[in-house]
């Protein structure tokens, strides 16, 4: 149907940008020595959502990103302090 075609077109057109966000999230998570599970629990999302973001299949939407970033940073700082 037309709506699904538009969604697929949007995803394909933005895959590169989505991947850049995912690469950054993954890099920062790994630098902090965190597992996807650690980040997911710290910010209240599923492990599969972290995977989806990191692989560039879908980026977090802006309100979610604004909510998630402080949690990721906080989790990383807590883990680094251990």
Coordinates of C-alpha atoms in Angstrom, one line a residue, residues 5-53:
X5 CA 5.9 2.3 0.3
X6 CA 6.4 5.8 1.7
X7 CA 7.8 4.4 4.9
X8 CA 10.2 2.1 3.0
X9 CA 11.3 5.0 0.8
X10 CA 12.0 7.2 3.9
X11 CA 14.0 4.4 5.6
X12 CA 16.1 3.8 2.5
X13 CA 16.7 7.6 2.0
X14 CA 17.8 8.1 5.6
X15 CA 19.7 4.8 6.2
X16 CA 23.0 6.6 6.1
X17 CA 22.1 9.2 8.7
X18 CA 20.5 6.5 10.9
X19 CA 23.6 4.4 10.7
X20 CA 25.8 7.4 11.7
X21 CA 23.7 7.9 14.9
X22 CA 23.9 4.1 15.6
X23 CA 27.6 4.0 15.1
X24 CA 28.1 6.9 17.5
X25 CA 25.8 5.2 20.1
X26 CA 27.6 1.9 19.8
X27 CA 31.0 3.5 20.0
X28 CA 30.1 5.5 23.2
X29 CA 28.5 2.4 24.7
X30 CA 31.6 0.2 24.0
X31 CA 34.0 2.9 25.2
X32 CA 32.1 2.9 28.5
X33 CA 32.3 -0.9 28.7
X34 CA 28.6 -1.3 28.7
X35 CA 26.5 -4.1 27.2
X36 CA 23.3 -3.2 25.3
X37 CA 21.4 -4.7 28.2
X38 CA 23.1 -2.2 30.6
X39 CA 22.1 0.8 28.5
X40 CA 18.6 -0.5 27.9
X41 CA 17.9 -1.0 31.6
X42 CA 19.4 2.4 32.4
X43 CA 17.2 4.3 30.0
X44 CA 14.1 2.1 30.2
X45 CA 14.0 0.6 26.7
X46 CA 14.4 -3.0 25.4
X47 CA 17.7 -4.5 24.3
X48 CA 16.2 -5.0 20.9
X49 CA 15.5 -1.2 20.6
X50 CA 19.2 -0.5 21.4
X51 CA 20.1 -3.0 18.7
X52 CA 17.7 -1.4 16.2
X53 CA 19.3 2.1 16.9

